[in-house]
Structure formats: C-alpha cells, structure tokens
Coordinates of C-alpha atoms in Angstrom, one line a residue:
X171 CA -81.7 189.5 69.1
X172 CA -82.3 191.7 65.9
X173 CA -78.3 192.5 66.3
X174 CA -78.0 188.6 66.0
X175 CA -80.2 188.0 63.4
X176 CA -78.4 190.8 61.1
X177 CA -75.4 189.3 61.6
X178 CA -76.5 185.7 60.4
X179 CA -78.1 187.5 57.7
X180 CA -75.0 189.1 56.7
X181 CA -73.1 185.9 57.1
X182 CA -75.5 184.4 54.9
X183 CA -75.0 186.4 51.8
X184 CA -78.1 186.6 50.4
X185 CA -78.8 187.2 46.7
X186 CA -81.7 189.5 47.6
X187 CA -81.6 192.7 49.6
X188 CA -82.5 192.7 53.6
X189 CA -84.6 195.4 54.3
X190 CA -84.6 197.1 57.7
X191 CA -86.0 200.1 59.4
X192 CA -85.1 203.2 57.7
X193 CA -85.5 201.2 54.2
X194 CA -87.4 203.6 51.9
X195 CA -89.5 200.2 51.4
X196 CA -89.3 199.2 55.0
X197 CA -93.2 200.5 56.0
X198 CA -94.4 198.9 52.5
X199 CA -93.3 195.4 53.0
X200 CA -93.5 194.8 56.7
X201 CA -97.5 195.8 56.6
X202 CA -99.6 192.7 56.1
X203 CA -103.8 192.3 55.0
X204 CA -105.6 192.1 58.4
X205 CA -104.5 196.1 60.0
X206 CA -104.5 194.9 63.8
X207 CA -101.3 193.6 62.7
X208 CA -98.9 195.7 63.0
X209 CA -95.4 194.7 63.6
X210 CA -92.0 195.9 63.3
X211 CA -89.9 193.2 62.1
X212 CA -86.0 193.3 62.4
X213 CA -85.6 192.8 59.0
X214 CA -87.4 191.7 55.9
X215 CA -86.1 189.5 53.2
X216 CA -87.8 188.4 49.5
X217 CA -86.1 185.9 48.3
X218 CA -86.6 185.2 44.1
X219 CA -85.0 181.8 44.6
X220 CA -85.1 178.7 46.3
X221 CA -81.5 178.8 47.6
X222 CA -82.2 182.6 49.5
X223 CA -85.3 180.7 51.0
X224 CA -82.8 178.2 52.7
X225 CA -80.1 180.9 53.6
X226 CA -82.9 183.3 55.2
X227 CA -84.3 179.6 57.7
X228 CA -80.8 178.8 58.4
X229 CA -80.0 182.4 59.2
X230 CA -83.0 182.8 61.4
X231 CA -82.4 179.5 63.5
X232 CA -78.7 180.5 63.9
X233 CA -79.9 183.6 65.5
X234 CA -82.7 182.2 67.3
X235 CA -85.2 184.8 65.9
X236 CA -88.7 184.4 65.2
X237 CA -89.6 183.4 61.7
X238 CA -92.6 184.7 60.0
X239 CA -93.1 182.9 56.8
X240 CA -95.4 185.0 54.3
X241 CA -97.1 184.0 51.3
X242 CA -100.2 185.8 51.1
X243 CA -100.3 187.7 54.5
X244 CA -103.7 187.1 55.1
X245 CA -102.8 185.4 58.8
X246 CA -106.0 186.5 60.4
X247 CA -104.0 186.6 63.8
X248 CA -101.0 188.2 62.5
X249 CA -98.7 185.1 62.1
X250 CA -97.3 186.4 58.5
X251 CA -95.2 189.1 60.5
X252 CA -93.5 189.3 63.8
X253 CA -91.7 192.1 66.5
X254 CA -87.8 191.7 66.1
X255 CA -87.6 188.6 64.0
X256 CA -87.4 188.1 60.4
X257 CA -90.6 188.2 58.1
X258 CA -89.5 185.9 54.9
X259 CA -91.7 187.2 52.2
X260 CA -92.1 185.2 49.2
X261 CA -94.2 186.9 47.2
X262 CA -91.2 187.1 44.6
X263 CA -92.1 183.3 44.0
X264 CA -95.2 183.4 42.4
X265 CA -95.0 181.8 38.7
X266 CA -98.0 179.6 37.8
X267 CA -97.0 176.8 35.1
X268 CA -99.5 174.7 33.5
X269 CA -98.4 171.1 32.3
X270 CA -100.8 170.4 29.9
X271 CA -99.8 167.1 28.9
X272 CA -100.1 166.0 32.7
X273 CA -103.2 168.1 33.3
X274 CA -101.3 169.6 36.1
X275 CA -99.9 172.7 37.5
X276 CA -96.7 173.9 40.0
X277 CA -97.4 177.0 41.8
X278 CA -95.1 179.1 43.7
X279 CA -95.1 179.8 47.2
X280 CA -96.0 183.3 46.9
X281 CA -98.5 182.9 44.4
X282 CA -101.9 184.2 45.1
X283 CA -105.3 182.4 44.1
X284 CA -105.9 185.3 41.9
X285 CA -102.3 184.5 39.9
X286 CA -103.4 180.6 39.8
X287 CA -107.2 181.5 38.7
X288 CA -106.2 183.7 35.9
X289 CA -103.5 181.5 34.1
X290 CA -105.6 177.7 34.4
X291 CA -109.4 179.6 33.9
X292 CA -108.8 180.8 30.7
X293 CA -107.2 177.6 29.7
X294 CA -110.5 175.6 31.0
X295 CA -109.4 174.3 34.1
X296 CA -109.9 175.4 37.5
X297 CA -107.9 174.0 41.2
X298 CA -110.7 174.4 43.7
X299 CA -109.4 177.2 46.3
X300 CA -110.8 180.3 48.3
X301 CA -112.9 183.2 47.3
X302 CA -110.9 186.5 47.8
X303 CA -108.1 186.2 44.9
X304 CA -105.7 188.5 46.8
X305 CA -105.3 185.3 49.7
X306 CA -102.0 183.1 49.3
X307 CA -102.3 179.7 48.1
X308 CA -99.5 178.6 50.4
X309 CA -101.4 179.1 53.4
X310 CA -105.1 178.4 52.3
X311 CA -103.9 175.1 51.0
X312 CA -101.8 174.2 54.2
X313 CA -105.3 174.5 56.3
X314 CA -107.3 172.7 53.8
X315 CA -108.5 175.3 51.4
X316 CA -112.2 175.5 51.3
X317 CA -114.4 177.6 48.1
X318 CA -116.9 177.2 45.6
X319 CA -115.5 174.5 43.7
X320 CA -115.1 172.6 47.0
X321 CA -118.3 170.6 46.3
X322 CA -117.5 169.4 43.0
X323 CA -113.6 168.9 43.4
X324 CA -113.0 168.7 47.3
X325 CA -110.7 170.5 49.1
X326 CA -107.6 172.8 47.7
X327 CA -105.4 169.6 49.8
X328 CA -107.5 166.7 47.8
X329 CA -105.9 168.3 44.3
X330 CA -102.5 168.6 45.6
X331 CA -99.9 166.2 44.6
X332 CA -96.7 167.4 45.6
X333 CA -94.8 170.1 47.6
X334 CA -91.5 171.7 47.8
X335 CA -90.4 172.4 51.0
X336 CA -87.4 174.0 53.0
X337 CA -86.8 172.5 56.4
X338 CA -85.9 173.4 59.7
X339 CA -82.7 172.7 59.1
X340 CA -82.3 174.4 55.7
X341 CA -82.3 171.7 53.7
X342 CA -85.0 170.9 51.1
X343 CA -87.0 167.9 50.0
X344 CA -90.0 167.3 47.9
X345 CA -93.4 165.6 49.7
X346 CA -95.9 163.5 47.8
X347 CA -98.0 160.3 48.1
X348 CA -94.7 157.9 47.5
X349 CA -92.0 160.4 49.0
X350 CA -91.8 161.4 52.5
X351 CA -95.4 160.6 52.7
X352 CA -96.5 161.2 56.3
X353 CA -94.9 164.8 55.8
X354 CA -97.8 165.0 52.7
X355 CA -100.1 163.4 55.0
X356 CA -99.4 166.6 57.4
X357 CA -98.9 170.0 55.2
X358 CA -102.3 168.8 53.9
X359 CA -104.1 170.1 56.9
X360 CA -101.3 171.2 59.1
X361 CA -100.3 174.3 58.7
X362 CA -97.3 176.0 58.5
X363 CA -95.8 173.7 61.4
X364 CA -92.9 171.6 59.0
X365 CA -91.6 174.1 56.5
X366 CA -91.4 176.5 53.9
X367 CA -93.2 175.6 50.8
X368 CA -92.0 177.0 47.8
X369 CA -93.8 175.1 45.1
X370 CA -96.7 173.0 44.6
X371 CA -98.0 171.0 42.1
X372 CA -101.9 170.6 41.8
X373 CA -104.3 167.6 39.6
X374 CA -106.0 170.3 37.7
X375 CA -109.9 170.0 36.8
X376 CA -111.7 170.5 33.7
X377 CA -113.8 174.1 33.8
X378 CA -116.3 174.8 31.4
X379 CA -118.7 177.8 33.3
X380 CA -121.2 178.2 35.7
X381 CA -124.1 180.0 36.5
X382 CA -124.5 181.8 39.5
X383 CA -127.4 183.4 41.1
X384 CA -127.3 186.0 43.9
X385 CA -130.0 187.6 45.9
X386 CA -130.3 189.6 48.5
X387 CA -133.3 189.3 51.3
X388 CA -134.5 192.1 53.8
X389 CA -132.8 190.9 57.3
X390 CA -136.2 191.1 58.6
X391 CA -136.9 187.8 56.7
X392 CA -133.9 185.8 58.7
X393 CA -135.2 183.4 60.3
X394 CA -137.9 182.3 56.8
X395 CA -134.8 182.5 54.0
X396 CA -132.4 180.5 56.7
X397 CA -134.5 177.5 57.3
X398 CA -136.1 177.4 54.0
X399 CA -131.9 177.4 52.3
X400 CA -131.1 174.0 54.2
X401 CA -133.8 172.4 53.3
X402 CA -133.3 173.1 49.6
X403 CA -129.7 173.2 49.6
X404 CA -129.8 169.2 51.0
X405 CA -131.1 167.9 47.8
X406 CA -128.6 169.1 45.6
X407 CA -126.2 167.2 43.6
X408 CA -122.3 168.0 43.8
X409 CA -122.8 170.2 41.1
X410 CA -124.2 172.5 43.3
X411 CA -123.0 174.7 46.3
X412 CA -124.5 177.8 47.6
X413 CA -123.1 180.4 50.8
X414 CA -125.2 182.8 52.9
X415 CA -123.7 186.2 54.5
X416 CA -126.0 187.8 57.2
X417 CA -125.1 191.1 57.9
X418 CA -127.0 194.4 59.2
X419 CA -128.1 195.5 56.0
X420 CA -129.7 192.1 54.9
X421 CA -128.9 188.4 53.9
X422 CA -127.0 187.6 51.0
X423 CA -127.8 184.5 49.3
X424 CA -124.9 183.2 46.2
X425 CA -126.3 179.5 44.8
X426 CA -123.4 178.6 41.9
X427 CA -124.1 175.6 39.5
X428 CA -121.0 173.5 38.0
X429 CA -123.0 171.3 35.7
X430 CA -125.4 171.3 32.8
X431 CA -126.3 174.6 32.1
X432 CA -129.5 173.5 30.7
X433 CA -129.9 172.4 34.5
X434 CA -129.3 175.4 36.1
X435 CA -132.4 177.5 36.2
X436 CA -134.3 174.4 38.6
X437 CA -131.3 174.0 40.8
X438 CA -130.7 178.0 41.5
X439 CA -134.1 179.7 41.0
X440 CA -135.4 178.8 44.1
X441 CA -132.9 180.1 46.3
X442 CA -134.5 183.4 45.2
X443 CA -138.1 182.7 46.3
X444 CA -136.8 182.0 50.0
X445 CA -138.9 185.0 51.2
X446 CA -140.5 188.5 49.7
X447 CA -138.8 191.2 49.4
X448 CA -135.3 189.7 47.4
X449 CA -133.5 192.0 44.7
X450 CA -131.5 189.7 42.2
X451 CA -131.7 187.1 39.7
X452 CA -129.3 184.4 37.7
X453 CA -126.6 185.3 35.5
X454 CA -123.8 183.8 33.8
X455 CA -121.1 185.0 35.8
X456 CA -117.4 184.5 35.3
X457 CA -115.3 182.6 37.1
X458 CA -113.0 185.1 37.9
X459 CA -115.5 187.7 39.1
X460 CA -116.9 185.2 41.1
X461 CA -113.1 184.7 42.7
X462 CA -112.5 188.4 42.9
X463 CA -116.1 190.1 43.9
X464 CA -115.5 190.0 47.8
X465 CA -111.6 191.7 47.5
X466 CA -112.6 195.3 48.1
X467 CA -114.7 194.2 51.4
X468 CA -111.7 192.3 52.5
X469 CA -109.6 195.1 51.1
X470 CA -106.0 195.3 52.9
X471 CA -105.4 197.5 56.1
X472 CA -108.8 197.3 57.1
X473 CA -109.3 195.3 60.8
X474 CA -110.4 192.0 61.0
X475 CA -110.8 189.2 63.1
X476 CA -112.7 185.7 63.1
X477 CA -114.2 183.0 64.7
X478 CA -115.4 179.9 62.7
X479 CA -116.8 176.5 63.1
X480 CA -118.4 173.2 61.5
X481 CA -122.4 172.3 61.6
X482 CA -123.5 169.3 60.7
X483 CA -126.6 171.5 59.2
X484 CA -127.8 174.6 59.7
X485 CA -130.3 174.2 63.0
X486 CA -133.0 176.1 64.7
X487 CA -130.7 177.2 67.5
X488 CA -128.1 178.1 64.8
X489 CA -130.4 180.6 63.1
X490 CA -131.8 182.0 66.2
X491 CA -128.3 183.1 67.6
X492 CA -127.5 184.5 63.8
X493 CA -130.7 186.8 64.4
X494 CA -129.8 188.1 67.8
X495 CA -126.2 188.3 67.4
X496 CA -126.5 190.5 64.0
X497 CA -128.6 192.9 65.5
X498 CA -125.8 194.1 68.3
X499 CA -123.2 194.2 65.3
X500 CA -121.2 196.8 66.6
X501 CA -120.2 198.2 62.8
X502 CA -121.9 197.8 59.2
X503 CA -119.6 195.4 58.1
X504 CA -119.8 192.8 60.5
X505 CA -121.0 190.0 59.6
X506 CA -121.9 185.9 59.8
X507 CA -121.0 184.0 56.6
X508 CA -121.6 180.2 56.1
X509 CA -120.1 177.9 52.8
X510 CA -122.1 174.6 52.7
X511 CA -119.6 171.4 52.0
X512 CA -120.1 168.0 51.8
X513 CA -120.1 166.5 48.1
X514 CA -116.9 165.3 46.9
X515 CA -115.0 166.2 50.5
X516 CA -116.8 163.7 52.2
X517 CA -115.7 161.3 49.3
X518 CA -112.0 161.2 51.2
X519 CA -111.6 159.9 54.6
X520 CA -111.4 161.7 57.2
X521 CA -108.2 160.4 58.7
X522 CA -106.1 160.4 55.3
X523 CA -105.4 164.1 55.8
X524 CA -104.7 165.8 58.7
X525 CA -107.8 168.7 57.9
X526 CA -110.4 167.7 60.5
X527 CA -114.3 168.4 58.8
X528 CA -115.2 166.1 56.2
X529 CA -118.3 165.0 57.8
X530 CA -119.4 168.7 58.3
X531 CA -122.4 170.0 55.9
X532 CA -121.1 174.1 56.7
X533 CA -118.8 176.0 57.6
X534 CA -119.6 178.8 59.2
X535 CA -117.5 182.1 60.3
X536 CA -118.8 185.4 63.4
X537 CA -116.6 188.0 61.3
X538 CA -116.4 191.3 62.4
X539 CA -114.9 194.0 60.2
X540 CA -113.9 197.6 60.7
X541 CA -111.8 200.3 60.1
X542 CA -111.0 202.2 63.1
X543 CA -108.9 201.1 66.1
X544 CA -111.0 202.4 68.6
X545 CA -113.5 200.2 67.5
X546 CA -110.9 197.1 68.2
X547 CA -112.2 195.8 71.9
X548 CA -115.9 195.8 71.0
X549 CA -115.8 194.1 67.5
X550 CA -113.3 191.6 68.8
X551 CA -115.7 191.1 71.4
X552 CA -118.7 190.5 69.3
X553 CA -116.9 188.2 67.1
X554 CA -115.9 185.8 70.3
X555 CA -119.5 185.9 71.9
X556 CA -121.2 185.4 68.6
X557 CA -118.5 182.3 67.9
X558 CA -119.0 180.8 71.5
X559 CA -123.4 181.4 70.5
X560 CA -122.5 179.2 66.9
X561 CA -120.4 176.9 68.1
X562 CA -123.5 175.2 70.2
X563 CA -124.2 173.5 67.1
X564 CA -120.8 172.7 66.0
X565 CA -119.1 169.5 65.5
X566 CA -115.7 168.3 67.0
X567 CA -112.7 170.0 65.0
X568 CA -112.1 173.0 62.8
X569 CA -110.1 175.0 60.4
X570 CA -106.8 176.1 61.5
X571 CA -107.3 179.0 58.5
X572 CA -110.1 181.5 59.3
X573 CA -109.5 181.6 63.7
X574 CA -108.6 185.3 64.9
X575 CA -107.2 183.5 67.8
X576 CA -103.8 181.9 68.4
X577 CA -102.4 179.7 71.2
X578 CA -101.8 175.8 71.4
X579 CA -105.7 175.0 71.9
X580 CA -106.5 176.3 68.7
X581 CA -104.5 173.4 66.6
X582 CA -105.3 170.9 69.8
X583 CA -109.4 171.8 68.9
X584 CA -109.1 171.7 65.2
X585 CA -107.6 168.1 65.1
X586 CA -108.6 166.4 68.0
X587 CA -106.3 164.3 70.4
X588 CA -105.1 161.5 67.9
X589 CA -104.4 163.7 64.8
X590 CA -102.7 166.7 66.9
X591 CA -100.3 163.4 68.5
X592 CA -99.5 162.5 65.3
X593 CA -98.9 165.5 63.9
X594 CA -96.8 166.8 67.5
X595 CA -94.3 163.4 66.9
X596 CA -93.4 164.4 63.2
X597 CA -92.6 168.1 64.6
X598 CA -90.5 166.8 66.9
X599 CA -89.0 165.2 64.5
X600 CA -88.7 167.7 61.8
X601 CA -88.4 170.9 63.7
X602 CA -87.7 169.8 67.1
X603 CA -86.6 174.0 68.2
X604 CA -89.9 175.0 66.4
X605 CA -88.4 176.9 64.5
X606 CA -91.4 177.3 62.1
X607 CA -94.0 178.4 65.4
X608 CA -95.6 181.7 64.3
X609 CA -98.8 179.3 63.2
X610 CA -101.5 177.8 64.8
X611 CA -98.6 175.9 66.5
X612 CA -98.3 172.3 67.3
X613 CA -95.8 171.7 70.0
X614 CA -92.8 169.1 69.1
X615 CA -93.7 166.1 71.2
X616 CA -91.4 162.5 71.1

C-alpha cells in the first residue's frame, strides 16, 4: 500500500515536499498531542495551498490509503495520524483575516484557537471556541465547539457561516446557509465525515472583558461545594458560565462574567463561599490567559484519554460517583471536569445542526492523564469505569470531540437514530468509499 500511495504522490506533483521515513523531519511531524498515539505514517504531506490539499485526497483515494486529515492533532483517539497511510497536515494553512466591515473573520484549516484568539481579542471581538489555545479550530468546530463564551454566544458551529471544503473526489466547493446547505447543516456537528476544510468564515462577537474568579476547595469538601455550585449556577444570566475540575489534590472552581463589570462581584463571589477552606479570589483576568492557562497540563506527548457525557444538572448520584471515583485516581493528574451550557445554545434548535446537546445544562468529561506508558491499561481503565459511573445521569447524545474511544457506536450514540440516518445518506452520497473515515465515522448508507 505505502509503495502505492508514493507513487500517486509522485504522480501528483505536489508543490510541497512529501516527507517519509528517514526525513530528518520525519519523527517531528508524524508525532501528534495525545502520546498513546503513535504512528508511522507512509508519508507526510503540508500542503501551503488549496490546490496541494486536492492533489494529496485525490492521491490518497487513487491509492486506496488511509487519510488522516490534521489540523490541530488533538484527536483524542489518534484519528489525526495513521500506520501506512498518508497524514495531510495543514498546519501551513493557518492565516486569521478579520473583515471588519462585515464583522467577520476566515480562518484557515490549520489554524489554532490560540492563532484566532490573538488576532480578533485585541481587536475587541471574540468567536466562542475551546479552552486550550494549542487545539485546532477545524476539528473543535466540526464537533460543535464548546468554551467559555459558549453561554453568551452558543456554540463555535452557531457563529460559523461558511466553509471551504475539499471533497472526496478532489474537487472543492464552498458550504453555507444558501449553498450546499445540508452539507452546512452536517460539518456543523459532523465531524470530519465530508471533507477537508480549509477555510472558514465566522459572525464575530463584540468583546469588551471579563472578570473571572477562581478558587480552589480542599477535596474533602466535595460533596458541600458540588451541590451548593448547581444551585447557584441555575440562576445566572447568559452572561455567566462557570466549570468545576475535581481532581486528587482538590476541586477547582472558575466562575467567568461576560457582562457589566459593575455586576460581577454578586454573580462570582459566591462561588468562593461554597465551603471552608478555598484559596483564591476575583480578578480581571485576560482573555487570552483565560484561553491559554490549561496548555501546559494538556501539554503535547503527554497520555490522554477521555470519556464525556451530557447532564441535564448536576445530581446527587452524579456527585457521589465524582467522590468515589477520584479517590482510586490511579495518577495526580487525573481528573473529572464539567463546563455548564445552556444560555444562548439552547436558543438554536436542536435539529438545525447535526451537534446533538442543546438541552443539556453540562458537560462533563472522566479524564485521565499521565505520562508513562506503563501506566496506559489502568488509567484507561479508570477513565471508562468512571464514564460508565457518570453517564447514569446523562442524557441521550454526546460530543463526537472529547471520546477516547472510536468505533461506529460512538457517532451512532452521539446523534441518535434519525440524525446519524441523515447524516449516513449524505456520506453516501459525498464519499461513498469513505474515503474521509479516520473520525468518529459514519458509515455511507443509500
């Protein structure tokens, strides 16, 4: 196959080099964020253009190799890279353009959210995404793309407005509300599964500030700081959203506020009078610190994997399985995080995108983290017994994004029965080999 595949490279005549084994850069480019993963591809291309995107697909289905498309690499199975196939790493298309006439802004494939926070922040406007800055936005935005500004704005999907995308066959086309629009109705949500995105153009949103206030409570006080954060955290406005990360070392508590600064003290304060015992306070913290503070936790090469899930709230039963299951973490870092929705995502229904959630009021995510491989079978294993444990609670579908898993009940679970039919008949239609199935695949079905 990898024979095959260099030959159809060759006969493509790229612009940009093909790296292979034995490539001085070969180890540097083939390794991707989450270090379980990793691969040996045949070869590695990086396209700087839109017409090498097309050769590199048209190439790979020729040869009937398996095409890993990269943006960010942050797969947490693994599905940026691939064993004997071709990796297609656009990380050479990252530019960030603001239009501010239109208020808008086209991002590149390979863009991260870092590279989109730090060119529309300064200029007072924000596109609600994720909160490590060294994620892609091509494949945070293709699952739904969930963060702090989710509240406010909705989802990274509810700001996009068009994409640029490669096909199976090679060819490209543009997707928007009025152009191809069940293809917009299904990248928003969907994956991966129809293409190669190269650009895409967000509604940006005016940004002004916020205050932020983070604490952090003795994990002795678990069960008191949990119950009391729902309660509080229902009566906020849209303005508001706050997170919770329970690992061994304690629970720690982030409350941001998106409105009236002179409002911000009553909203936030209480989150830090949950229980005794919490160190921290309010501040006014920038955006972009905000964006970047978790990056050296989720630092690359270090081992990963995750399990994640939607509550309705955060219930007794819920909390109870968070106390027991953090105190068999098998590392340090292991831990259970939860990001409280609602607002503005529950404003879009539910089947005018093909993201599956809107009614949930959390997300929540069993992440175990670690660093060496012999610890692999037991923190995988924690993270899928304390998933199964949280998912009592859970509502029916999820996000394709943050699953350590693969495997065709993965995309079947996150978008239920009419949603995944709808989305397997426009596959079939669009990439009827599935060409494009190193994702959390849906299956081509007539």
């Amino acid at each position: 196959m990898s024979n095959s595949l260099l030959d159809a490279l060759t006969a493509a005549e790229l612009h940009c080099p093909v790296i292979t084994a034995g490539d001085p850069d070969y180890d540097r480019y083939r390794r991707v964020w989450n270090g379980i993963a990793d691969r040996r591809p045949a070869a590695i291309v990086r396209p700087q253009d839109i017409e090498d995107v097309q050769r590199a697909v048209r190439a790979a289905a020729a040869s009937g190799a398996l095409l890993a498309v990269r943006g960010g690499g942050h797969s947490l199975p693994g599905l940026s890279t691939c064993n004997d196939g071709l990796v297609l790493d656009l990380s050479l298309i990252r530019s960030v353009v603001i239009d501010n006439t239109a208020q808008t802004v086209e991002v590149g494939g390979g863009a991260l959210l870092g590279d989109l926070d730090r060119v529309t922040v300064p200029k007072g406007y924000i596109v609600p995404a994720g909160v490590i800055s060294h994620t892609g936005v091509a494949g945070l935005t293709l699952g739904g793309g969930m963060g702090w500004a989710s509240r406010k704005y909705g989802l990274t999907i509810d700001s996009l407005l068009g994409a640029e995308i490669v096909l199976a066959t090679g060819d490209v086309t543009w997707t928007s509300p009025t152009w191809n629009p069940e293809l917009f109705w299904a990248i928003r949500g969907g994956g991966g599964n129809f293409g190669v995105i190269t650009r895409f153009r967000f509604q940006l949103h005016p940004f002004s500030g916020i205050v932020a206030g983070q604490w952090l409570y003795p994990i002795e006080r678990a069960r008191q700081v949990l119950s009391g954060l729902h309660g509080l955290a229902r009566e906020q406005s849209n303005d508001f959203a706050v997170s919770f990360t329970v690992s061994p070392s304690g629970i720690n508590v982030t409350a941001v506020w998106y409105g009236d600064a002179g409002l911000a003290r009553a909203a936030l304060s209480p989150f830090g009078t949950l229980a005794d015992g919490a160190t921290g306070g309010l501040e006014n913290l920038p955006y972009l610190t905000l964006q970047s503070r978790n990056d050296a936790a989720f630092a690359w090469s270090r081992r990963y994997y995750a399990k994640g899930g939607f509550w309705p709230d955060i219930s007794d039963g819920a909390i109870e399985h968070i106390v027991a299951a953090i105190t068999q973490a098998p590392t340090p870092d292991c831990e259970i995080y939860a990001i409280q929705l609602g607002g503005a995502i529950r404003d879009i229904p539910d089947d005018a995108t093909a993201y599956t959630g809107r009614s949930a009021g959390y997300y929540w995510l069993s992440e175990p983290i670690w660093d060496d491989m012999a610890d692999d079978d037991r923190c995988i294993e924690w993270g899928r017994t304390t998933g199964r444990l949280l998912s009592d609670s859970s509502i029916i579908g999820n996000y394709v994004n943050e699953q350590g898993d693969s495997g065709s009940n993965i995309a079947r679970d996150a978008y239920g029965p009419e949603k995944y039919q709808r989305l397997a008949r426009l596959k079939a239609r669009l990439d009827p080999a599935n060409l494009f199935r190193l994702n959390q695949n849906i299956e081509p079905q007539e």
